[in-house]
PDB file of C-alpha atoms in Angstrom:
ATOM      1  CA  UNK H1160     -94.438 141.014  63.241  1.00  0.00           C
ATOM      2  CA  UNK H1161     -94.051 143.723  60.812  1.00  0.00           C
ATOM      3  CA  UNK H1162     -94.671 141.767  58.169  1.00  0.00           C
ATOM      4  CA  UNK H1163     -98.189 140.257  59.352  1.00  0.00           C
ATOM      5  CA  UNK H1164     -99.436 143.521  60.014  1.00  0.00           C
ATOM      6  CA  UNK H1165     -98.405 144.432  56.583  1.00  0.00           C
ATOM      7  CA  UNK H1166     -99.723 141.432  55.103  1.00  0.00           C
ATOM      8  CA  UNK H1167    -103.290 141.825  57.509  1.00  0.00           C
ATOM      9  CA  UNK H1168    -103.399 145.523  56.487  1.00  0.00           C
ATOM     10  CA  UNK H1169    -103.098 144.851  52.815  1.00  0.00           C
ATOM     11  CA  UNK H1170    -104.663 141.140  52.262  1.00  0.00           C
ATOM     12  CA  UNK H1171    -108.004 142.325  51.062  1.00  0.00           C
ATOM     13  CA  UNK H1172    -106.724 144.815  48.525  1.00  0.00           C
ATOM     14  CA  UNK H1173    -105.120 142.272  46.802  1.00  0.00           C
ATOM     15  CA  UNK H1174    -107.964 139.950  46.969  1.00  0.00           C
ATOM     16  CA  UNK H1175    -110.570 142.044  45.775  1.00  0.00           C
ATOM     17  CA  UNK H1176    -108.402 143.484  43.085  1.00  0.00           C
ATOM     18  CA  UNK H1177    -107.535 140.971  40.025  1.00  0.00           C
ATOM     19  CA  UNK H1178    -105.412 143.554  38.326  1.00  0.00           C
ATOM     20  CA  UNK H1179    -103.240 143.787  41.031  1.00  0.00           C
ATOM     21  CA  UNK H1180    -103.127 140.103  41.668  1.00  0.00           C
ATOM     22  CA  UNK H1181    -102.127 139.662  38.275  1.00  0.00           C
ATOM     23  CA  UNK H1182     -99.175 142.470  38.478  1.00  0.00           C
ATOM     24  CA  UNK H1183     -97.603 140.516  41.675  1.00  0.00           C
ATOM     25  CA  UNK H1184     -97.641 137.181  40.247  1.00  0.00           C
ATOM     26  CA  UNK H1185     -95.576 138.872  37.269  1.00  0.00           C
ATOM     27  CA  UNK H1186     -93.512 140.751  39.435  1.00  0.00           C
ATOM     28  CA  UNK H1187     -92.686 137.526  41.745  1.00  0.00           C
ATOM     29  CA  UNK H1188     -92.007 135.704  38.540  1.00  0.00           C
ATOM     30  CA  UNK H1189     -89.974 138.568  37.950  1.00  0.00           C
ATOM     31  CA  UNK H1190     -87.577 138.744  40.715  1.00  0.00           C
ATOM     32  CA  UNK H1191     -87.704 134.536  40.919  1.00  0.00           C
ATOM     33  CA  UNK H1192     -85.969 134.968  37.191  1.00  0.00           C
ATOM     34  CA  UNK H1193     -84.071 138.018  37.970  1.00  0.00           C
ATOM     35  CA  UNK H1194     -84.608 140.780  35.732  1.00  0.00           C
ATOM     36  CA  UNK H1195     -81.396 140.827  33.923  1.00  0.00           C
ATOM     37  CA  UNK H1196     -82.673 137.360  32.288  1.00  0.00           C
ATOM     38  CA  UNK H1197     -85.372 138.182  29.720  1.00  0.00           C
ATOM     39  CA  UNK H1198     -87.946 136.261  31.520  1.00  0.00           C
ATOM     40  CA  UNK H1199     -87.478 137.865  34.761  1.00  0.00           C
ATOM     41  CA  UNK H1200     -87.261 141.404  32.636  1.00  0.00           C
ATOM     42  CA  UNK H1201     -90.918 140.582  29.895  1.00  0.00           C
ATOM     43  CA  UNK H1202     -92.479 139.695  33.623  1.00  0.00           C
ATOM     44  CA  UNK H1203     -91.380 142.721  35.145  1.00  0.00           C
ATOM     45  CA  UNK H1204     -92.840 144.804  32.513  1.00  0.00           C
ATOM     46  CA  UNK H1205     -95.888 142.696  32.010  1.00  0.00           C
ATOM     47  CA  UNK H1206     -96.492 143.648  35.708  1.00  0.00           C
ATOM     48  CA  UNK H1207     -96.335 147.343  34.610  1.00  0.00           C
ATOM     49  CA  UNK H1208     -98.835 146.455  31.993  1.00  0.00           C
ATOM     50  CA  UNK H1209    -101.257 145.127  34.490  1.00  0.00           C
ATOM     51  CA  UNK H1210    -101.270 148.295  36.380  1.00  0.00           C
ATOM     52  CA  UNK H1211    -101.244 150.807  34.120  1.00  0.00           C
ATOM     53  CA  UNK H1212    -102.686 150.018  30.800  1.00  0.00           C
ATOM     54  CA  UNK H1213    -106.684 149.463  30.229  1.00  0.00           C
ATOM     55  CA  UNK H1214    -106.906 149.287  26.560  1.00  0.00           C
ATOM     56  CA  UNK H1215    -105.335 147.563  23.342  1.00  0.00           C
ATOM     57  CA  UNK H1216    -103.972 151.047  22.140  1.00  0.00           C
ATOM     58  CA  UNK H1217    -101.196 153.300  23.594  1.00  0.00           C
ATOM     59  CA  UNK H1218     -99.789 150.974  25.800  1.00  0.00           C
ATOM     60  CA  UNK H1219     -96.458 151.889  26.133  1.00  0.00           C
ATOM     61  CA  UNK H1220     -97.183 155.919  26.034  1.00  0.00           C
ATOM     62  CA  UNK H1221     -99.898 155.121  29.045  1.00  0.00           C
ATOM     63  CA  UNK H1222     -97.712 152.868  30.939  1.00  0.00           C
ATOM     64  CA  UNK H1223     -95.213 154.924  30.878  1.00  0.00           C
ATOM     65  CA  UNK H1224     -96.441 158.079  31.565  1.00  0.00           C
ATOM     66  CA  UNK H1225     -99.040 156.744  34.482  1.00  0.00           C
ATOM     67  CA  UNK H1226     -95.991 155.213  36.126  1.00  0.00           C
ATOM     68  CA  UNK H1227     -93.726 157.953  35.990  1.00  0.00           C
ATOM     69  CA  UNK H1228     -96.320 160.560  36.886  1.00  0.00           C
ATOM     70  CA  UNK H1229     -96.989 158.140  39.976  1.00  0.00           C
ATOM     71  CA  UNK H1230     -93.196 157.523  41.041  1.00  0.00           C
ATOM     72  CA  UNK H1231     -92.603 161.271  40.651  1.00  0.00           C
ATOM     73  CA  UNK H1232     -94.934 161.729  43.646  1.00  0.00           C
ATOM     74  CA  UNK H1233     -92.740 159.826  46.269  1.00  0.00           C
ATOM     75  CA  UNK H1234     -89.370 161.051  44.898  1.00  0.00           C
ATOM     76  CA  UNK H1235     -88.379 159.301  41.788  1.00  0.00           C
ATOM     77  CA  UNK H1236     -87.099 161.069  38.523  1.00  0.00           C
ATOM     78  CA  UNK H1237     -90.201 161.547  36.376  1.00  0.00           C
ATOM     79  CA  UNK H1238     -88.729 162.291  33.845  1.00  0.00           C
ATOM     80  CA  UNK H1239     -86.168 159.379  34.028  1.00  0.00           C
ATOM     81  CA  UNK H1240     -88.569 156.880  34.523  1.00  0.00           C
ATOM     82  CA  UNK H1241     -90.653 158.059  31.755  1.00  0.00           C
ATOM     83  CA  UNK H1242     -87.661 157.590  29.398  1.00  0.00           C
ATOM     84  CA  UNK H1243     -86.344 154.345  30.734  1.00  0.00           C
ATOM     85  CA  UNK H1244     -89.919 152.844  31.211  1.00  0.00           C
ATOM     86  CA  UNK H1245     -90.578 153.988  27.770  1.00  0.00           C
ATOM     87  CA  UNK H1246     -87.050 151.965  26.598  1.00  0.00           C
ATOM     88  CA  UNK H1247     -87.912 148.924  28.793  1.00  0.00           C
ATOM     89  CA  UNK H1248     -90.688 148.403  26.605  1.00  0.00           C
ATOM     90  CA  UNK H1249     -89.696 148.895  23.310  1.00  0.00           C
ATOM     91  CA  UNK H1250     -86.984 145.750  24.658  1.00  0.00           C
ATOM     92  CA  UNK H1251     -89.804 143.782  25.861  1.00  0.00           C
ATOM     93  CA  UNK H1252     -91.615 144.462  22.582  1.00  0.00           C
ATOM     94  CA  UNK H1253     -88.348 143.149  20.844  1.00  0.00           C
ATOM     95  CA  UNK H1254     -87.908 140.305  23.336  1.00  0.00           C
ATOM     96  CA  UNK H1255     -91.806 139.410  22.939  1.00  0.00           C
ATOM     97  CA  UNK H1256     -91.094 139.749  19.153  1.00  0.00           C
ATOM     98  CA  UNK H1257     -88.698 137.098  17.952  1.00  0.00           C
ATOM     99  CA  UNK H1258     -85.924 140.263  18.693  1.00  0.00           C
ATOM    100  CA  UNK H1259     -83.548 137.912  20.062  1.00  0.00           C
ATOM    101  CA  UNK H1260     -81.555 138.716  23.493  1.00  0.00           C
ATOM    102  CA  UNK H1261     -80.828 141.832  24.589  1.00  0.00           C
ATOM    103  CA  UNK H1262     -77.017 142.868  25.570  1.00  0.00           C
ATOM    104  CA  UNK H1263     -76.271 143.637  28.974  1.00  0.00           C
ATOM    105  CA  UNK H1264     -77.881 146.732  30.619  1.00  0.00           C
ATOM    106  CA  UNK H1265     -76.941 148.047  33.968  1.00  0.00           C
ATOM    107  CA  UNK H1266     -80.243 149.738  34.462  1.00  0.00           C
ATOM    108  CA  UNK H1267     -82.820 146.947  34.113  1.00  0.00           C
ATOM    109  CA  UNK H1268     -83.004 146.769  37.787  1.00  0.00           C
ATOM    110  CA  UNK H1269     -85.181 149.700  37.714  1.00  0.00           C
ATOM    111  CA  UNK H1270     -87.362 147.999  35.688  1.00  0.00           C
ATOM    112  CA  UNK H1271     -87.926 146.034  39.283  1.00  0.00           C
ATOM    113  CA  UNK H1272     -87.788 149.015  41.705  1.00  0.00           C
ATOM    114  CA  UNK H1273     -90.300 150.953  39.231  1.00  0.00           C
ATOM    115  CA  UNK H1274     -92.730 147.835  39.325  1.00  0.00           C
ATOM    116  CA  UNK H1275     -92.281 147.033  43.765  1.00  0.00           C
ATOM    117  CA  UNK H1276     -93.187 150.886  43.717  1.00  0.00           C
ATOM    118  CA  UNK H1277     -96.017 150.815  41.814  1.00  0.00           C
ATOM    119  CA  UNK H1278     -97.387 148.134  43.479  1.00  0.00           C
ATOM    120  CA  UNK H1279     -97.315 149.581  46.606  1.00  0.00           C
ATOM    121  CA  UNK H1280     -98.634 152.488  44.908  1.00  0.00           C
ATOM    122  CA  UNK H1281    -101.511 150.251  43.773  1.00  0.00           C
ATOM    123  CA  UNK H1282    -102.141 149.017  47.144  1.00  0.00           C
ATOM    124  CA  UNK H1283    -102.152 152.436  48.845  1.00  0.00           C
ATOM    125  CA  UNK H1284    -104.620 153.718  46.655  1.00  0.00           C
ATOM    126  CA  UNK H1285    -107.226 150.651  46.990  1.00  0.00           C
ATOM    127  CA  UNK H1286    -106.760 151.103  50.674  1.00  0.00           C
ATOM    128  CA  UNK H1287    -109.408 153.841  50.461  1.00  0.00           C
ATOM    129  CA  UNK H1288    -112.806 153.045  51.645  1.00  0.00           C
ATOM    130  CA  UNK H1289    -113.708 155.357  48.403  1.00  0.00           C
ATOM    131  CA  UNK H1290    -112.125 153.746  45.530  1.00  0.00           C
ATOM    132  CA  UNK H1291    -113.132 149.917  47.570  1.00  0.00           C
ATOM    133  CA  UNK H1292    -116.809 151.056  46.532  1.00  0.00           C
ATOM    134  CA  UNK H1293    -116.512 151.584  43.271  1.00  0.00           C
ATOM    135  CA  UNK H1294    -117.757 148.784  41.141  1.00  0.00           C
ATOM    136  CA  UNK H1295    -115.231 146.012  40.754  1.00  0.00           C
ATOM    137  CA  UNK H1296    -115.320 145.594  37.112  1.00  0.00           C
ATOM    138  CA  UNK H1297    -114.920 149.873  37.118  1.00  0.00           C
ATOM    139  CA  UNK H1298    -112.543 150.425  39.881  1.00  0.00           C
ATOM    140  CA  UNK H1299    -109.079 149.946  37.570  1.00  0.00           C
ATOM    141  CA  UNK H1300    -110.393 152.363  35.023  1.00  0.00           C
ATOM    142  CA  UNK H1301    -111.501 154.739  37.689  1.00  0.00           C
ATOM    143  CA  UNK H1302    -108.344 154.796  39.363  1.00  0.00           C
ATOM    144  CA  UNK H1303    -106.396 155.237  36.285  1.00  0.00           C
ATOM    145  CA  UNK H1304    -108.655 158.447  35.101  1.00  0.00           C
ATOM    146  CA  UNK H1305    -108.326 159.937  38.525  1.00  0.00           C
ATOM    147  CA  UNK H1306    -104.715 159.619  38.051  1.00  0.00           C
ATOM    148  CA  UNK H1307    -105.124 160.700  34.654  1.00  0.00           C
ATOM    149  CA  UNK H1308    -106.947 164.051  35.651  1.00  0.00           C
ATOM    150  CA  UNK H1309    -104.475 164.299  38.832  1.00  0.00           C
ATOM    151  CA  UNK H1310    -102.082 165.218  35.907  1.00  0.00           C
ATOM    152  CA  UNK H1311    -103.809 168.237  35.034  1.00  0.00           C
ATOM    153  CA  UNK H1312    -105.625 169.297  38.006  1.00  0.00           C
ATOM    154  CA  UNK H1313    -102.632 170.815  40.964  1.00  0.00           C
ATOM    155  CA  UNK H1314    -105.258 170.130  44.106  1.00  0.00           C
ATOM    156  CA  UNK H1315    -106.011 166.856  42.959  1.00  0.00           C
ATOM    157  CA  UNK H1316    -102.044 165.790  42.240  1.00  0.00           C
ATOM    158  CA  UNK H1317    -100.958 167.370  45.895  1.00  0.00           C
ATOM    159  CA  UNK H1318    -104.121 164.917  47.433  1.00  0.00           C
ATOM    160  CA  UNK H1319    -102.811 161.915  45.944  1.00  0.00           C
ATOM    161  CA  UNK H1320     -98.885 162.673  46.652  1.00  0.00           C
ATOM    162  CA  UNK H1321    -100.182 163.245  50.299  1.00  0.00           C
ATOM    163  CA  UNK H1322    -101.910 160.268  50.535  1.00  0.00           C
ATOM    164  CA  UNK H1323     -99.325 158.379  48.843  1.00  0.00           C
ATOM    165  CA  UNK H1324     -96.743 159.482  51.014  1.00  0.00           C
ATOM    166  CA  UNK H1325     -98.559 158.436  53.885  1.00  0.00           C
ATOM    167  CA  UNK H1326     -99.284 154.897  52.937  1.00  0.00           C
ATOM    168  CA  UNK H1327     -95.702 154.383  51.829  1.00  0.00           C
ATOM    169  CA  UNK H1328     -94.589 154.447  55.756  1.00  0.00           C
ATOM    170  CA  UNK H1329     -96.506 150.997  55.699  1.00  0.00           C
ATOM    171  CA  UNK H1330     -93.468 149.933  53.529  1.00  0.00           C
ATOM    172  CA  UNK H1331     -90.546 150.951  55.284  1.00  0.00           C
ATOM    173  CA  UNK H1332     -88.852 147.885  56.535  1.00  0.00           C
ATOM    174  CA  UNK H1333     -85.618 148.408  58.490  1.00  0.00           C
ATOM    175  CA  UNK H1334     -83.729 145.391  56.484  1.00  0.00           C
ATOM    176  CA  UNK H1335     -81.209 145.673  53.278  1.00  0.00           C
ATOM    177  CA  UNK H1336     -83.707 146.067  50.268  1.00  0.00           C
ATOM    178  CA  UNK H1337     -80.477 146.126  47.820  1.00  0.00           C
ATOM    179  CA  UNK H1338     -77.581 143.459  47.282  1.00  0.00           C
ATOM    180  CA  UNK H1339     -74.523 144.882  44.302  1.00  0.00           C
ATOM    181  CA  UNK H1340     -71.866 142.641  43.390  1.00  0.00           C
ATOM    182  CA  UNK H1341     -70.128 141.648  40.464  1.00  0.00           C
ATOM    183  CA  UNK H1342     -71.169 138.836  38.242  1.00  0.00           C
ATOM    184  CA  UNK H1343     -69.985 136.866  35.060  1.00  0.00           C
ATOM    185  CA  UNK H1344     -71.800 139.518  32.989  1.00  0.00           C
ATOM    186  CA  UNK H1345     -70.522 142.524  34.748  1.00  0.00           C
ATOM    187  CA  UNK H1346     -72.114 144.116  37.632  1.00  0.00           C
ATOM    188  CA  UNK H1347     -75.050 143.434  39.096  1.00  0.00           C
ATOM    189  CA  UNK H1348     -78.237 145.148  41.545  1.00  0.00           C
ATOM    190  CA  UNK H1349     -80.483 142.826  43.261  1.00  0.00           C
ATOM    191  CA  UNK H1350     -83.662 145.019  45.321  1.00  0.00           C
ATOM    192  CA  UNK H1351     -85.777 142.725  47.194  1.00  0.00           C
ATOM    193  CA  UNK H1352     -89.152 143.312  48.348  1.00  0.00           C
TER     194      UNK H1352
END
């Protein structure tokens, strides 16, 4: 039940929204591959991509500091996720590249919690009857220079962390999110949706 009203709540965002159509099929290829596989971990970060970056240039300085500015607002390290954000995608970049594989890492599965969060984020944010007006060929690059300018401006930053907050109580489902064990390859972290 909590699930259709989720899904009800949330169906036209997606729909009207390309870009964020585009981030969830990546992120369900994603977590379908598992992100300590390279596929699973160039999908996860090519969902990032979707989100956050509007432009050939810059794209790992953007994506990185959109996202972590963004997390920061519902409780993640900012300053961690600006680092390992930054670090996921120099290894996608070397992945991407002909770089080979990577060696193990026990962190890439916050490569997947960044991406579910920023989703959600995503969705949140399109919710509002405000942004859903803007042009659609506009509305990603509005929403990315009003968090852009949220950055610098302390009324604008507390708005969106309010309304962010809010919209993240949509989210909170009362099942496990996160499965550990140990694997051939060492430990592992699973987070589902």
């Amino acid at each position: 039940m909590l699930i259709g009203k989720l899904h009800d709540k949330y169906t036209n965002v997606v729909s009207e929204n390309d870009f964020i159509e585009i981030a969830m099929d990546y992120f369900y290829e994603a977590e379908k591959k598992f992100v300590y596989s390279n596929e699973g971990f160039i999908s996860a970060v090519i969902s990032m991509e979707a989100l956050f970056n509007e432009g050939p240039s810059d794209i790992k300085y953007k994506l990185s500091l959109r996202a972590a500015f963004l997390l920061g607002l519902c409780g993640i390290d900012p300053f961690e996720a600006f680092d390992k954000l930054k670090d996921f995608y120099n290894k996608r970049s070397k992945l991407v590249h002909g770089g080979g594989t990577l060696p193990h890492d026990p962190d890439r599965y916050l490569v997947s919690k960044y991406t579910r969060r920023s989703i959600i984020i995503f969705m949140i944010l399109l919710k509002d009857e405000k942004r859903r007006n803007i042009n659609k060929n506009k509305r990603k690059t509005e929403i990315l220079k009003e968090i852009d300018h949220a950055m610098l401006n302390n009324e604008m930053r507390n708005s969106l962390k309010k309304e962010i907050n809010n919209g993240l109580k949509d989210f909170k489902l009362t099942i496990p999110r996160t499965f550990e064990g140990e694997g051939e390859d060492g430990n592992y972290r699973v987070t589902a949706w």
